[in-house]
XYZ file of N, CA, C and O in Angstrom:
432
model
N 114.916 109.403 134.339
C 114.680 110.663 133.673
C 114.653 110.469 132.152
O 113.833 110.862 131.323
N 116.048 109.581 131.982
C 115.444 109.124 130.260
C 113.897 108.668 129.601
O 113.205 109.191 128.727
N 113.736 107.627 130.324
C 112.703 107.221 130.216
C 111.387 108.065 130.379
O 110.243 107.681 130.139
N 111.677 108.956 130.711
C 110.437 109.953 130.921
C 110.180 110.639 129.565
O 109.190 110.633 128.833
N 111.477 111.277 129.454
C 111.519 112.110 128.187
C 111.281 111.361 126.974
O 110.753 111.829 125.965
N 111.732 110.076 127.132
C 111.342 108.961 125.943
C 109.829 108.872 125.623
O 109.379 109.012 124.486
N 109.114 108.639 126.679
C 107.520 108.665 126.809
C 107.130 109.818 126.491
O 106.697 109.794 125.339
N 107.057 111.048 127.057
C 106.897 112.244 126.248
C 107.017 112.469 125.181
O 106.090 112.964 124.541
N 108.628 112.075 124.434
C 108.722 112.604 123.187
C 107.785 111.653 122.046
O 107.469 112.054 120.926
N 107.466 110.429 122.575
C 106.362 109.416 121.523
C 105.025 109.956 121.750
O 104.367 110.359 120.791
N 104.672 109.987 122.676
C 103.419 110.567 123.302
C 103.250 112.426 122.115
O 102.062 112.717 121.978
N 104.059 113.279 121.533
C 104.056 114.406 121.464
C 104.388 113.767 120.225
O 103.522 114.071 119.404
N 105.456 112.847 119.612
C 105.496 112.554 118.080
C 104.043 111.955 117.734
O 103.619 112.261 116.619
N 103.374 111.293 118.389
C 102.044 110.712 117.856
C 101.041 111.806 117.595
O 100.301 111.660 116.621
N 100.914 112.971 118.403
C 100.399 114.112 118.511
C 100.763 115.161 117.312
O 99.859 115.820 116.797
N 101.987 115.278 116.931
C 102.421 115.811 115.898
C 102.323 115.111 114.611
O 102.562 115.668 113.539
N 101.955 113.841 114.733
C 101.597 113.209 113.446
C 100.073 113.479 113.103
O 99.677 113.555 111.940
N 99.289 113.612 114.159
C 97.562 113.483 114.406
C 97.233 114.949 113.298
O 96.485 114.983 112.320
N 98.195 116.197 113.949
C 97.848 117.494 113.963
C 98.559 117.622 112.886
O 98.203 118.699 112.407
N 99.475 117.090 112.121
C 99.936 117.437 110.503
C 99.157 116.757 109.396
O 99.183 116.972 108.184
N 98.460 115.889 110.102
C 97.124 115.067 108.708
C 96.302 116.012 108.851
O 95.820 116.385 107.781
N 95.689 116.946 110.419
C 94.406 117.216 109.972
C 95.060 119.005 109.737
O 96.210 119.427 109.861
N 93.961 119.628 109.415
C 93.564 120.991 108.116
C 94.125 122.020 109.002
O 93.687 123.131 108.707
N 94.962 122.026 110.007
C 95.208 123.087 111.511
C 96.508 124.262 111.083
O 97.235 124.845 111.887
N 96.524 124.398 109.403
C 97.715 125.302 109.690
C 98.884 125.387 110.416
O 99.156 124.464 111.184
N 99.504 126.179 110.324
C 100.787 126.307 111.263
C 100.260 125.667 112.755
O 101.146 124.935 113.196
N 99.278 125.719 113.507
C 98.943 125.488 114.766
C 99.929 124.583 114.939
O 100.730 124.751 115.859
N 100.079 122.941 113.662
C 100.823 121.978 113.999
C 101.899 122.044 114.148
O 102.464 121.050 114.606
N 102.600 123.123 113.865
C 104.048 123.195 114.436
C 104.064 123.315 116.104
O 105.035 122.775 116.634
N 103.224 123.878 116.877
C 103.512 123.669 118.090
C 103.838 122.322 118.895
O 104.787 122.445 119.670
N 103.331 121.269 118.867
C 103.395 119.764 119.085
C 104.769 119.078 118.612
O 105.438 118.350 119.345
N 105.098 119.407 117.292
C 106.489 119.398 116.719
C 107.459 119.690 117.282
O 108.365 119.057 117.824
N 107.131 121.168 117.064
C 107.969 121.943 118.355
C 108.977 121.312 119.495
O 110.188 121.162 119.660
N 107.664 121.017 120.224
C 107.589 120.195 121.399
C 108.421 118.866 121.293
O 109.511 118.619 121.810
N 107.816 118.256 120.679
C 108.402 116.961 120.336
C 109.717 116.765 119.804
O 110.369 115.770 120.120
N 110.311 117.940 118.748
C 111.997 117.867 118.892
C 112.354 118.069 119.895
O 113.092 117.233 120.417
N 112.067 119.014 120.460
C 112.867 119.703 121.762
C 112.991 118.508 123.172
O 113.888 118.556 124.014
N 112.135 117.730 123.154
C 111.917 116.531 123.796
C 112.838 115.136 123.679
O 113.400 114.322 124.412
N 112.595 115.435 122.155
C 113.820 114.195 121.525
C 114.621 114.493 121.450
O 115.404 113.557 121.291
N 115.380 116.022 121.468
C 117.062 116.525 121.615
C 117.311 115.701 123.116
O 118.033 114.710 123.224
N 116.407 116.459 124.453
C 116.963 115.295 125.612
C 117.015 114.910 125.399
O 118.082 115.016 124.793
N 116.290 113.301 125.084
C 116.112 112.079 125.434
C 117.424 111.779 124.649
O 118.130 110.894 125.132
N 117.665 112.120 124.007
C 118.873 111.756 122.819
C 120.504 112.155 123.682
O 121.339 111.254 123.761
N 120.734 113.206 124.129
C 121.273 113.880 124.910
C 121.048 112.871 126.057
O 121.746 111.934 125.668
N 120.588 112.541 127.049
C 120.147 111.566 128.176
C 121.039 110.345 127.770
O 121.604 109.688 128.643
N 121.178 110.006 126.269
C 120.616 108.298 126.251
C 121.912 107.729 125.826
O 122.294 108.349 124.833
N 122.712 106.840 126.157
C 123.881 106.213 125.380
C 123.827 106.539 124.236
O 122.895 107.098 123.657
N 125.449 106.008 123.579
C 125.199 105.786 122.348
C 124.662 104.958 121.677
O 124.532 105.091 120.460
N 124.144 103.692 122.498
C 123.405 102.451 121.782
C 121.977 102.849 122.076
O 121.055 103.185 121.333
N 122.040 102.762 122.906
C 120.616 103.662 122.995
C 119.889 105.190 122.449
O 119.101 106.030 122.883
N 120.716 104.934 121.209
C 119.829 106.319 120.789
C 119.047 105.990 119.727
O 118.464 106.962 119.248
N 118.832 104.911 119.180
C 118.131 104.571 117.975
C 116.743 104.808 117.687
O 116.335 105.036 116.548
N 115.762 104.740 119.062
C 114.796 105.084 119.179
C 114.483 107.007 119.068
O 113.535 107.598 118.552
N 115.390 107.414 119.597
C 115.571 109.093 119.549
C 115.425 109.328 117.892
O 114.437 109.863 117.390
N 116.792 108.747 116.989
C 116.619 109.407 115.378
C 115.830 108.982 115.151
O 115.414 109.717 114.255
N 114.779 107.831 115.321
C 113.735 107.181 114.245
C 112.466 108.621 114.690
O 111.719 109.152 113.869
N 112.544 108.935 116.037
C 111.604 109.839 116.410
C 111.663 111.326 115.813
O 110.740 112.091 115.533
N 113.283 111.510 115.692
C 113.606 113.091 115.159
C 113.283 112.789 113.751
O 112.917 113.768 113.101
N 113.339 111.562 113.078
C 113.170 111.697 111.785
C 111.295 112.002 111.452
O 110.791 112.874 110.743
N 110.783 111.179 112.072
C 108.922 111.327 112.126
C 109.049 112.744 112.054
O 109.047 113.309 110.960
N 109.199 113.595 113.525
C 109.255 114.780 113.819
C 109.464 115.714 112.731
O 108.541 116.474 112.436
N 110.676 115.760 112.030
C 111.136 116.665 110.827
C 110.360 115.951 109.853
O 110.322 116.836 108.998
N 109.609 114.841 109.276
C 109.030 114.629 108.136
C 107.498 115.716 108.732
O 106.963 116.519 107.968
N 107.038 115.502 110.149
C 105.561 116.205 110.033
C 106.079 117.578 109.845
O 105.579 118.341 109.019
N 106.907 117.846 110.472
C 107.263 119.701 110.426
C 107.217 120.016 108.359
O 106.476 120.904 107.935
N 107.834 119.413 107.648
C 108.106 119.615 106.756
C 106.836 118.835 105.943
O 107.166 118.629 104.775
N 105.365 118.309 106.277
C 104.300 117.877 105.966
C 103.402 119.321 106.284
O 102.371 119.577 105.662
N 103.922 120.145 107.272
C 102.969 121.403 108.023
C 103.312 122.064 107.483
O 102.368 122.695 107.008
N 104.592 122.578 107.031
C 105.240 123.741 105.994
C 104.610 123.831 104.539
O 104.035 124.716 103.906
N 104.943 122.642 104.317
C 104.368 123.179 102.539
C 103.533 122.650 102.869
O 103.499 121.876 101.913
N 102.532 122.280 103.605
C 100.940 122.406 103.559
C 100.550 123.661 103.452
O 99.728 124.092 102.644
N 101.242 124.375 104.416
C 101.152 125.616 104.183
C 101.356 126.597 103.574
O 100.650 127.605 103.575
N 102.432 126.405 102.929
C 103.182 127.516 102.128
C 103.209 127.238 100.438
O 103.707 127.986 99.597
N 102.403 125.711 100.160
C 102.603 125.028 98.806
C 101.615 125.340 97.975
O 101.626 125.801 96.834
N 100.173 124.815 99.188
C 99.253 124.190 98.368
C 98.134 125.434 98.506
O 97.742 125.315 99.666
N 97.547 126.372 98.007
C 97.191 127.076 98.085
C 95.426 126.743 97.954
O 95.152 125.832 97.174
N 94.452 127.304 98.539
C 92.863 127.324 98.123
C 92.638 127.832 97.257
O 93.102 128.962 97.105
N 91.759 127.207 96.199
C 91.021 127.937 95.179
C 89.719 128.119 95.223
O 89.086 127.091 95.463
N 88.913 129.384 95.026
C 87.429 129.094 94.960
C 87.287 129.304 93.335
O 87.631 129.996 92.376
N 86.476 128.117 93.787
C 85.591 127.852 92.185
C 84.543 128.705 92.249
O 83.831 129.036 93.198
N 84.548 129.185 90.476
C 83.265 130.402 90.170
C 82.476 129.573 90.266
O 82.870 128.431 90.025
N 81.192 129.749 90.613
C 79.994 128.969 89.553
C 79.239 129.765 88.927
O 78.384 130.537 89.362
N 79.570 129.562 87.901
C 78.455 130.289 86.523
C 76.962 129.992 86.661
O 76.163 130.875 86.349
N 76.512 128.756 87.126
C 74.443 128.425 86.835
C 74.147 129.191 88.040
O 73.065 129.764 87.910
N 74.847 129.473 89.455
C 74.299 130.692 90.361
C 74.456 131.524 90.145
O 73.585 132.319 90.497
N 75.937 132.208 89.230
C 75.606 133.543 88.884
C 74.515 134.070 87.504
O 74.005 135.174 87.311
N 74.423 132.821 86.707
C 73.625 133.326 86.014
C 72.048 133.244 86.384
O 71.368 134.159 85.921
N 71.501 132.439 87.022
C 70.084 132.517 87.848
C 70.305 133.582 88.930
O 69.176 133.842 89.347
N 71.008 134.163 89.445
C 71.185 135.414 90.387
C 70.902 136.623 89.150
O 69.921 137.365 89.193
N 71.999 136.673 87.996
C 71.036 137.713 87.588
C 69.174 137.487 86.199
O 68.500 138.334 85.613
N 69.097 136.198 86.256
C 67.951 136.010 85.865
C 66.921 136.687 86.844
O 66.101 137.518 86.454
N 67.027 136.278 88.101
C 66.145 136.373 89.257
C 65.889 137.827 89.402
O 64.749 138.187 89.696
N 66.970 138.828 89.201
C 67.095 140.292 89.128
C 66.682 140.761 87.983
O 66.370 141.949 88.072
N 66.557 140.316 86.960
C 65.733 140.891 85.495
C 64.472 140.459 86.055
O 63.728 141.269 86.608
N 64.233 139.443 85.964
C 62.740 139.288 86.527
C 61.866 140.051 87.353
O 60.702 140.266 87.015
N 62.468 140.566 88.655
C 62.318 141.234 89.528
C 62.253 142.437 89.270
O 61.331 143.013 89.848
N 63.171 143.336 88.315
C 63.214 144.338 87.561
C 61.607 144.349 86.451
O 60.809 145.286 86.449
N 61.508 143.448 85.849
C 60.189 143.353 85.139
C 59.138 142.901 85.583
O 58.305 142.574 84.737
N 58.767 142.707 87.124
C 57.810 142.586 88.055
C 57.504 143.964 88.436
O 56.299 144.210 88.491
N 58.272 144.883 88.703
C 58.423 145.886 89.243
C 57.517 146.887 88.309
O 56.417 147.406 88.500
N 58.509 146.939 87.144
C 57.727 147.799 85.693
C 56.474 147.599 85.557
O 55.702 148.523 85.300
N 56.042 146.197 85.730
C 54.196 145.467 85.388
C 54.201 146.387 86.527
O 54.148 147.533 86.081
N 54.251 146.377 88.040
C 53.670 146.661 89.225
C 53.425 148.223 88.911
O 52.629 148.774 89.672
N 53.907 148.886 88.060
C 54.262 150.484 87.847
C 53.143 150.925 87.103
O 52.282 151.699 87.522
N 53.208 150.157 85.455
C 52.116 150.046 85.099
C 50.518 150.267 85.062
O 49.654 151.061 84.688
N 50.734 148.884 85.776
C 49.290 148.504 86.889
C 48.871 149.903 87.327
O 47.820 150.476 87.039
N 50.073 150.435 88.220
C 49.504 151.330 89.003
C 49.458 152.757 88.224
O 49.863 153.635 88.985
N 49.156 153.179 87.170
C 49.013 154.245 86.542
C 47.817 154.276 85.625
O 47.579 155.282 84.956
């Protein structure tokens, strides 16, 4: 039964490492999640000599949880203005405005 939960909890720490590199928001806490709650058994299960593999795993675990947090909560998006589209957006609209006037013109 140790051994099960041991395989799980690496299998779910590798998973929680995958899903805190890539762009998934909070989503990555679920896998984390998982993966402490996995490594509390196995840890719980396992001698005391045998637990070394458990903290090296709870430690991964709490570095991605705390890689998913202030990913989230730190680093915020910025959109950049761009000025040469807004200013050819309203070039394109004066123009269009003084296509219009000729077309008015014309027609009188």
């Amino acid at each position: 039964m140790r051994k099960t939960f041991i395989i799980l909890s690496i299998i779910l720490t590798i998973i929680s490492i995958i899903f805190s590199v890539l762009p998934l928001g909070t989503l990555a806490l679920a896998p984390i999640i998982l993966a402490i709650i996995t490594i509390f058994i196995s840890f719980k299960k396992s001698t005391i000599a045998e637990r070394t593999l458990p903290k090296r795993l709870f430690i991964v675990a709490y570095l991605c949880a705390i890689v998913v947090v202030g990913k989230t909560f730190l680093l915020k998006d910025k959109d950049a203005k761009d000025t040469k589209f807004e200013q050819q957006k309203a070039e394109t609209k004066q123009e269009a405005k003084k296509e219009l006037e000729d077309l008015e013109k014309d027609l009188k």
